[in-house]
Coordinates of C-alpha atoms in Angstrom, one line a residue:
Chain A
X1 CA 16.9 6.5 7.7
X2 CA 15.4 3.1 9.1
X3 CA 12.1 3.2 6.7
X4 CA 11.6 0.9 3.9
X5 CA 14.1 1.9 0.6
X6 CA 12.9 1.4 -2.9
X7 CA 15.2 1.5 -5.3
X8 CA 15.2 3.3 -8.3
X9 CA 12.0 5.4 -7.8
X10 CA 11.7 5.6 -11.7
X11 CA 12.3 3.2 -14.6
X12 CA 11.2 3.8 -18.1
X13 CA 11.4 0.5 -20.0
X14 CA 11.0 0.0 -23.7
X15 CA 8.3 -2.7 -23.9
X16 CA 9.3 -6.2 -24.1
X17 CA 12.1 -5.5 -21.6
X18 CA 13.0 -7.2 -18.2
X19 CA 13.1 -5.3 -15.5
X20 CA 13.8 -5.7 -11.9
X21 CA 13.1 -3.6 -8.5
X22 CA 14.3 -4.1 -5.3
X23 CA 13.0 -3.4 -1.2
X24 CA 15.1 -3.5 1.6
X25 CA 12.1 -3.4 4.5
X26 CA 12.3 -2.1 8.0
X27 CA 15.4 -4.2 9.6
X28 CA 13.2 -5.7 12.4
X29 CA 10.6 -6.8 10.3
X30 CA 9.5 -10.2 8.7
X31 CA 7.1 -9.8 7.0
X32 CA 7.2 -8.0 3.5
X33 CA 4.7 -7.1 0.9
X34 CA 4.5 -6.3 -3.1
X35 CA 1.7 -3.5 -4.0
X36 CA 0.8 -2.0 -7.5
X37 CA -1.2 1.2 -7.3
X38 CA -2.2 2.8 -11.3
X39 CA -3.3 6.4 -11.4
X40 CA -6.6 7.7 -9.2
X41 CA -6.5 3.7 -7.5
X42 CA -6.1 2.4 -4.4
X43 CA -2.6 0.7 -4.2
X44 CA -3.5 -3.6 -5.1
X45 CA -1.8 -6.0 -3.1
X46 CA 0.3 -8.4 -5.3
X47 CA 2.4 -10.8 -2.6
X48 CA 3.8 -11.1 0.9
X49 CA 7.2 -13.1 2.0
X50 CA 7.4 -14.2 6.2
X51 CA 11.0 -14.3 5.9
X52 CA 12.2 -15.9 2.9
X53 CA 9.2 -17.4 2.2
X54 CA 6.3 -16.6 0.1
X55 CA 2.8 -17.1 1.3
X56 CA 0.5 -15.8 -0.9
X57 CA 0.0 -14.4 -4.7
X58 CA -2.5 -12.6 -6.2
X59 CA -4.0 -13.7 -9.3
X60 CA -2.9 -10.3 -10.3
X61 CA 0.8 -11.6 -10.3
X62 CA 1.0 -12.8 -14.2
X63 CA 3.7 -15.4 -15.0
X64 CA 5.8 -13.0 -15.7
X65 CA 6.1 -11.2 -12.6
X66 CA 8.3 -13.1 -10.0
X67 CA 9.5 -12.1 -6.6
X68 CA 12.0 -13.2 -4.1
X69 CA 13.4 -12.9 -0.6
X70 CA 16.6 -14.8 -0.8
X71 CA 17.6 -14.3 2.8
X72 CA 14.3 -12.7 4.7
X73 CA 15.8 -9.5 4.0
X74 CA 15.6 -7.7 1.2
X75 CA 13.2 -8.5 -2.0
X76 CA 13.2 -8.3 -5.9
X77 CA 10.2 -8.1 -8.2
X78 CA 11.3 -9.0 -11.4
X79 CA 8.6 -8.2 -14.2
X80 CA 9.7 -10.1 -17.5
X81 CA 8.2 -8.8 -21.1
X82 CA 6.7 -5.6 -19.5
X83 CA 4.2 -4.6 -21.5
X84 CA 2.3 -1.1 -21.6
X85 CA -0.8 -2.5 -19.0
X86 CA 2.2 -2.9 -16.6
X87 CA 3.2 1.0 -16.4
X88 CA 2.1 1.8 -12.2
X89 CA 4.1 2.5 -9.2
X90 CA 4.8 -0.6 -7.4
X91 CA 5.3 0.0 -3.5
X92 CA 6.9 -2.1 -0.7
X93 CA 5.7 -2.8 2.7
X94 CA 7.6 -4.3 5.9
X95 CA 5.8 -5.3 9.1
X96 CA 6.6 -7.4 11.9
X97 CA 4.8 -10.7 12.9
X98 CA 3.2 -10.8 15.9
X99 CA 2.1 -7.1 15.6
X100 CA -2.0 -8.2 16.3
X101 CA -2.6 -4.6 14.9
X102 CA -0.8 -5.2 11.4
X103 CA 1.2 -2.2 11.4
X104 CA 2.2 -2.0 7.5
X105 CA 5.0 0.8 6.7
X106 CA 5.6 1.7 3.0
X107 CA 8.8 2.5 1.0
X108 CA 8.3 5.3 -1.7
X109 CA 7.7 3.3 -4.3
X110 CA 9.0 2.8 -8.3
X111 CA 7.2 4.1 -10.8
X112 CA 7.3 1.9 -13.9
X113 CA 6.5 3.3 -17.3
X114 CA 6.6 1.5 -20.1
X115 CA 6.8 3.0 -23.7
Chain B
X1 CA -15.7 -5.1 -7.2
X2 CA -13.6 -3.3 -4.3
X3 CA -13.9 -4.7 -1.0
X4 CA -13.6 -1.0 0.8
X5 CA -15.6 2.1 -0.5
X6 CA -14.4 5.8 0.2
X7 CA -16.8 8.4 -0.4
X8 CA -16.2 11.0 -1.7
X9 CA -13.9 10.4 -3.9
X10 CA -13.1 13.9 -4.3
X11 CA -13.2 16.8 -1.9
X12 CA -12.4 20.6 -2.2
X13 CA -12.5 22.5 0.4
X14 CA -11.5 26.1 1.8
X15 CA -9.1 26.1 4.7
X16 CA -10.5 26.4 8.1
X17 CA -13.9 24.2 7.0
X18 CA -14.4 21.1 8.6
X19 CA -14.5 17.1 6.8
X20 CA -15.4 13.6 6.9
X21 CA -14.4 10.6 5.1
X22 CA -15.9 7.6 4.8
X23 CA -14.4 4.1 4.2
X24 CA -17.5 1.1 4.0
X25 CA -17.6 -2.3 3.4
X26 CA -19.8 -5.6 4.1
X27 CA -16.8 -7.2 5.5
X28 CA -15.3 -7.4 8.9
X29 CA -12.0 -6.4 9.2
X30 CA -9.7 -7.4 12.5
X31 CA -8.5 -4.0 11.7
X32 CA -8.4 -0.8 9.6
X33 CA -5.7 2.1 8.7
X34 CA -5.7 5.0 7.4
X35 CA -2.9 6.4 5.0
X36 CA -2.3 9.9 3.2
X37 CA -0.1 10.0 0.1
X38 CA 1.3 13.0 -1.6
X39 CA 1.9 12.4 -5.1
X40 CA 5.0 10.3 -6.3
X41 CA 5.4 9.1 -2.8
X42 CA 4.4 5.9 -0.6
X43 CA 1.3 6.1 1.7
X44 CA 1.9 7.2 5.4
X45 CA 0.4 5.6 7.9
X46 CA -1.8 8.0 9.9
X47 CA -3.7 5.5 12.7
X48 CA -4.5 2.0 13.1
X49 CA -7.8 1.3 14.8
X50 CA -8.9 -2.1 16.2
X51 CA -11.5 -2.1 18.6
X52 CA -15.2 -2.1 17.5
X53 CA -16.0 1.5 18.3
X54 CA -12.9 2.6 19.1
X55 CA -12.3 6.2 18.5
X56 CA -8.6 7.7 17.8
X57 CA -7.7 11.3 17.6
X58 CA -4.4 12.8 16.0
X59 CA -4.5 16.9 16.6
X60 CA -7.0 18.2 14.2
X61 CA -7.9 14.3 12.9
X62 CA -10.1 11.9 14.4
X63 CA -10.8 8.1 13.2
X64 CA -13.3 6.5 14.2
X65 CA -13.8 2.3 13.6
X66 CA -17.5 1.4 13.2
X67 CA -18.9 -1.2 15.9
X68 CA -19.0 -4.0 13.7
X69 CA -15.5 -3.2 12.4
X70 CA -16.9 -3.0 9.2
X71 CA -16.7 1.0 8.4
X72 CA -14.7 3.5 9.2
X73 CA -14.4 7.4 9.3
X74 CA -12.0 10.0 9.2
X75 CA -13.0 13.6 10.3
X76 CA -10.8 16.9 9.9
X77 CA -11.3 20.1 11.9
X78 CA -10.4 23.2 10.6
X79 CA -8.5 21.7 7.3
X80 CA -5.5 23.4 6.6
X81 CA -3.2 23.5 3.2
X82 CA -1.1 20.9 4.7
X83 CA -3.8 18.6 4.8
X84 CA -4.3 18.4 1.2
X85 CA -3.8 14.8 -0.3
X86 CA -5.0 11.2 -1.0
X87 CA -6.5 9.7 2.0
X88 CA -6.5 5.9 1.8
X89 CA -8.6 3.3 4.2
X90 CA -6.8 -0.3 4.5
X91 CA -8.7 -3.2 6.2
X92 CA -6.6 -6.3 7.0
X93 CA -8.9 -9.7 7.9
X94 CA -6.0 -11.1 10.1
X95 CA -3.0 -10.0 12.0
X96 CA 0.1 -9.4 9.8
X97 CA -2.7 -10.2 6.7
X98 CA -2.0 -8.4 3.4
X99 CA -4.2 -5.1 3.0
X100 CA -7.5 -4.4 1.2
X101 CA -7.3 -0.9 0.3
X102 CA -10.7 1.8 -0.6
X103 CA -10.3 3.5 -3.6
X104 CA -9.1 6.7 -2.1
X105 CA -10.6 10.0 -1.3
X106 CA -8.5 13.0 -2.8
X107 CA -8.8 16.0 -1.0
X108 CA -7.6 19.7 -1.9
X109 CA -7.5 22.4 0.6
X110 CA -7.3 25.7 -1.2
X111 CA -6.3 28.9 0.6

Protein backbone atom coordinates (compact mmCIF):
# COMPACT_ATOMS: atom_id res chain seq x y z
CA UNK A 1 0.00 0.00 0.00
CA UNK A 2 1.61 3.47 -1.20
CA UNK A 3 -1.25 5.79 0.50
CA UNK A 4 -0.59 7.90 3.37
CA UNK A 5 -0.23 5.60 6.97
CA UNK A 6 -1.46 6.99 10.25
CA UNK A 7 -0.41 5.44 13.00
CA UNK A 8 -2.23 4.34 15.70
CA UNK A 9 -5.78 4.97 14.42
CA UNK A 10 -6.94 5.27 18.17
CA UNK A 11 -5.44 6.65 21.34
CA UNK A 12 -7.31 7.25 24.50
CA UNK A 13 -5.28 9.46 26.84
CA UNK A 14 -5.99 10.34 30.41
CA UNK A 15 -6.00 14.11 30.36
CA UNK A 16 -2.87 15.93 31.19
CA UNK A 17 -0.94 13.35 29.14
CA UNK A 18 1.56 13.74 26.22
CA UNK A 19 0.85 12.24 23.35
CA UNK A 20 2.31 11.88 19.99
CA UNK A 21 1.10 10.69 16.35
CA UNK A 22 2.88 10.02 13.46
CA UNK A 23 2.35 10.18 9.12
CA UNK A 24 4.41 8.71 6.73
CA UNK A 25 2.87 10.62 3.40
CA UNK A 26 2.79 9.36 -0.09
CA UNK A 27 6.70 8.62 -0.90
CA UNK A 28 6.83 11.10 -3.84
CA UNK A 29 5.35 13.80 -2.15
CA UNK A 30 6.72 17.06 -0.46
CA UNK A 31 4.42 18.49 0.75
CA UNK A 32 2.44 17.35 3.99
CA UNK A 33 -0.42 18.59 6.01
CA UNK A 34 -1.90 18.37 9.80
CA UNK A 35 -5.94 18.34 9.92
CA UNK A 36 -8.34 18.10 12.96
CA UNK A 37 -11.82 17.24 12.08
CA UNK A 38 -14.44 17.01 15.62
CA UNK A 39 -17.78 15.17 15.09
CA UNK A 40 -20.48 16.47 12.27
CA UNK A 41 -17.34 19.18 11.02
CA UNK A 42 -15.45 19.69 8.22
CA UNK A 43 -11.85 18.47 8.79
CA UNK A 44 -9.70 22.11 10.03
CA UNK A 45 -6.46 22.59 8.65
CA UNK A 46 -3.76 22.92 11.45
CA UNK A 47 -0.11 23.04 9.43
CA UNK A 48 1.74 22.05 6.27
CA UNK A 49 5.75 21.09 5.99
CA UNK A 50 7.54 21.45 2.05
CA UNK A 51 9.97 19.07 2.98
CA UNK A 52 11.32 19.51 6.36
CA UNK A 53 10.17 22.71 6.67
CA UNK A 54 7.14 24.28 8.10
CA UNK A 55 5.33 26.99 6.37
CA UNK A 56 2.38 27.84 7.99
CA UNK A 57 0.37 27.33 11.44
CA UNK A 58 -3.01 27.90 12.23
CA UNK A 59 -3.89 29.87 15.10
CA UNK A 60 -5.69 26.71 15.90
CA UNK A 61 -2.20 25.13 16.74
CA UNK A 62 -2.03 26.02 20.75
CA UNK A 63 1.51 25.97 22.32
CA UNK A 64 1.08 22.82 23.04
CA UNK A 65 0.68 21.22 19.85
CA UNK A 66 4.02 20.87 17.94
CA UNK A 67 4.89 19.14 14.70
CA UNK A 68 7.87 18.01 12.86
CA UNK A 69 9.36 16.68 9.65
CA UNK A 70 12.87 15.75 10.60
CA UNK A 71 13.90 14.52 7.27
CA UNK A 72 10.91 15.66 4.62
CA UNK A 73 9.55 12.36 5.17
CA UNK A 74 7.66 11.34 7.71
CA UNK A 75 5.86 13.82 10.50
CA UNK A 76 4.92 13.77 14.29
CA UNK A 77 2.32 15.88 15.95
CA UNK A 78 2.96 15.95 19.43
CA UNK A 79 0.02 17.34 21.62
CA UNK A 80 1.43 18.14 25.17
CA UNK A 81 -1.21 18.42 28.32
CA UNK A 82 -4.15 17.11 26.18
CA UNK A 83 -7.01 18.31 27.55
CA UNK A 84 -10.73 17.10 26.94
CA UNK A 85 -11.43 20.11 24.00
CA UNK A 86 -8.59 18.22 22.17
CA UNK A 87 -10.59 14.71 21.74
CA UNK A 88 -11.06 14.72 17.42
CA UNK A 89 -9.50 12.63 14.72
CA UNK A 90 -6.51 14.25 13.39
CA UNK A 91 -5.75 13.33 9.64
CA UNK A 92 -2.63 13.59 7.46
CA UNK A 93 -2.27 14.72 3.91
CA UNK A 94 0.69 14.37 1.35
CA UNK A 95 0.80 16.18 -2.00
CA UNK A 96 3.38 16.93 -4.36
CA UNK A 97 4.65 20.45 -5.35
CA UNK A 98 4.23 21.57 -8.55
CA UNK A 99 0.77 19.70 -8.87
CA UNK A 100 -1.08 23.30 -10.09
CA UNK A 101 -4.31 21.24 -9.27
CA UNK A 102 -3.33 20.57 -5.45
CA UNK A 103 -4.05 17.11 -5.46
CA UNK A 104 -4.27 16.41 -1.49
CA UNK A 105 -4.52 12.47 -0.52
CA UNK A 106 -5.46 11.64 3.13
CA UNK A 107 -4.19 8.88 5.62
CA UNK A 108 -7.06 7.33 7.87
CA UNK A 109 -6.59 9.36 10.51
CA UNK A 110 -6.18 9.01 14.68
CA UNK A 111 -8.80 9.50 16.62
CA UNK A 112 -7.89 11.08 19.90
CA UNK A 113 -10.06 10.81 22.97
CA UNK A 114 -9.29 12.17 25.99
CA UNK A 115 -10.97 11.13 29.35
CA UNK B 1 -17.48 31.90 10.10
CA UNK B 2 -16.73 29.01 7.41
CA UNK B 3 -15.29 30.06 4.32
CA UNK B 4 -17.23 27.17 2.13
CA UNK B 5 -21.08 26.36 2.78
CA UNK B 6 -22.59 22.88 1.85
CA UNK B 7 -26.24 22.75 1.78
CA UNK B 8 -27.92 20.55 2.88
CA UNK B 9 -26.33 19.44 5.43
CA UNK B 10 -28.33 16.44 5.66
CA UNK B 11 -29.91 14.27 2.98
CA UNK B 12 -32.03 11.08 2.92
CA UNK B 13 -32.96 9.69 0.16
CA UNK B 14 -34.46 6.36 -1.43
CA UNK B 15 -32.20 4.52 -3.78
CA UNK B 16 -32.69 5.15 -7.39
CA UNK B 17 -33.68 9.14 -6.72
CA UNK B 18 -31.59 11.62 -7.97
CA UNK B 19 -29.23 14.61 -5.79
CA UNK B 20 -27.42 17.66 -5.67
CA UNK B 21 -25.00 19.17 -3.48
CA UNK B 22 -24.06 22.43 -3.08
CA UNK B 23 -20.62 23.85 -1.89
CA UNK B 24 -20.77 28.22 -1.84
CA UNK B 25 -18.53 30.76 -0.95
CA UNK B 26 -17.69 34.61 -1.64
CA UNK B 27 -14.16 33.52 -2.28
CA UNK B 28 -12.35 32.51 -5.33
CA UNK B 29 -10.65 29.41 -5.15
CA UNK B 30 -7.75 28.36 -7.93
CA UNK B 31 -9.48 25.14 -7.26
CA UNK B 32 -12.00 22.86 -5.49
CA UNK B 33 -12.31 18.99 -4.49
CA UNK B 34 -14.62 16.93 -3.54
CA UNK B 35 -14.13 14.11 -0.88
CA UNK B 36 -16.55 11.37 0.62
CA UNK B 37 -15.71 9.85 4.06
CA UNK B 38 -17.17 6.83 5.64
CA UNK B 39 -17.06 7.01 9.26
CA UNK B 40 -13.69 6.37 11.21
CA UNK B 41 -11.90 6.82 7.97
CA UNK B 42 -9.89 9.67 6.00
CA UNK B 43 -11.71 11.54 3.18
CA UNK B 44 -11.34 10.20 -0.46
CA UNK B 45 -10.75 12.30 -2.95
CA UNK B 46 -13.53 11.98 -5.59
CA UNK B 47 -12.54 14.98 -8.37
CA UNK B 48 -10.52 17.99 -8.56
CA UNK B 49 -11.99 20.78 -10.70
CA UNK B 50 -10.08 23.86 -11.90
CA UNK B 51 -11.38 25.54 -14.71
CA UNK B 52 -14.19 28.18 -14.35
CA UNK B 53 -17.11 26.22 -15.64
CA UNK B 54 -15.56 23.14 -16.04
CA UNK B 55 -17.72 20.24 -15.72
CA UNK B 56 -16.44 16.59 -14.55
CA UNK B 57 -18.34 13.43 -14.60
CA UNK B 58 -17.45 10.11 -12.59
CA UNK B 59 -20.25 7.28 -13.63
CA UNK B 60 -23.30 8.19 -11.89
CA UNK B 61 -21.53 11.66 -10.28
CA UNK B 62 -21.04 14.85 -11.90
CA UNK B 63 -19.13 18.05 -10.43
CA UNK B 64 -19.50 20.95 -11.71
CA UNK B 65 -17.07 24.24 -10.79
CA UNK B 66 -19.05 27.59 -10.93
CA UNK B 67 -17.72 30.25 -13.51
CA UNK B 68 -16.31 32.42 -11.13
CA UNK B 69 -14.67 29.52 -9.30
CA UNK B 70 -16.39 30.47 -6.39
CA UNK B 71 -19.27 27.52 -6.07
CA UNK B 72 -19.43 24.34 -6.73
CA UNK B 73 -21.97 21.30 -7.20
CA UNK B 74 -22.02 17.77 -6.98
CA UNK B 75 -25.02 15.85 -8.63
CA UNK B 76 -25.96 11.99 -8.16
CA UNK B 77 -28.05 9.97 -10.56
CA UNK B 78 -29.86 7.18 -9.46
CA UNK B 79 -28.18 7.09 -5.74
CA UNK B 80 -27.43 3.85 -4.69
CA UNK B 81 -26.64 2.29 -1.02
CA UNK B 82 -23.04 2.61 -1.76
CA UNK B 83 -23.34 6.13 -2.13
CA UNK B 84 -24.27 6.78 1.35
CA UNK B 85 -21.68 9.09 3.25
CA UNK B 86 -20.13 12.49 4.12
CA UNK B 87 -19.53 14.47 1.05
CA UNK B 88 -16.94 17.13 1.70
CA UNK B 89 -16.06 20.40 -0.76
CA UNK B 90 -12.36 21.66 -0.30
CA UNK B 91 -11.22 25.00 -1.99
CA UNK B 92 -7.45 25.69 -2.07
CA UNK B 93 -6.51 29.59 -2.99
CA UNK B 94 -3.11 28.48 -4.49
CA UNK B 95 -1.43 25.48 -5.90
CA UNK B 96 -0.14 23.09 -3.27
CA UNK B 97 -2.19 25.70 -0.63
CA UNK B 98 -3.53 24.11 2.49
CA UNK B 99 -7.48 23.28 2.11
CA UNK B 100 -10.60 25.18 3.21
CA UNK B 101 -13.08 22.61 3.73
CA UNK B 102 -17.53 23.17 3.72
CA UNK B 103 -19.01 21.85 6.58
CA UNK B 104 -20.05 18.63 4.98
CA UNK B 105 -23.22 17.28 3.58
CA UNK B 106 -24.18 13.74 5.07
CA UNK B 107 -26.09 11.77 2.89
CA UNK B 108 -28.03 8.33 3.61
CA UNK B 109 -29.33 6.25 0.91
CA UNK B 110 -31.88 3.84 2.34
CA UNK B 111 -33.02 0.78 0.37
Amino acid sequence: DTGVSQNPRHKITKRGQNVTFRCDPISEHNRLYWYRQTLGQGPEFLTYFQNEAQLEKSRLLSDRFSAERPKGSFSTLEIQRTEQGDSAMYLCASSLEGQWDTEAFFGQGTRLTVV
Amino acid sequence: TQLLEQSPQFLSIQEGENLTVYCNSSSVFSSLQWYRQEPGEGPVLLVTVVTGGEVKKLKRLTFQFGDARKDSSLHITAAQTGDTGLYLCAGARAAGNKLTFGGGTRVLVKP
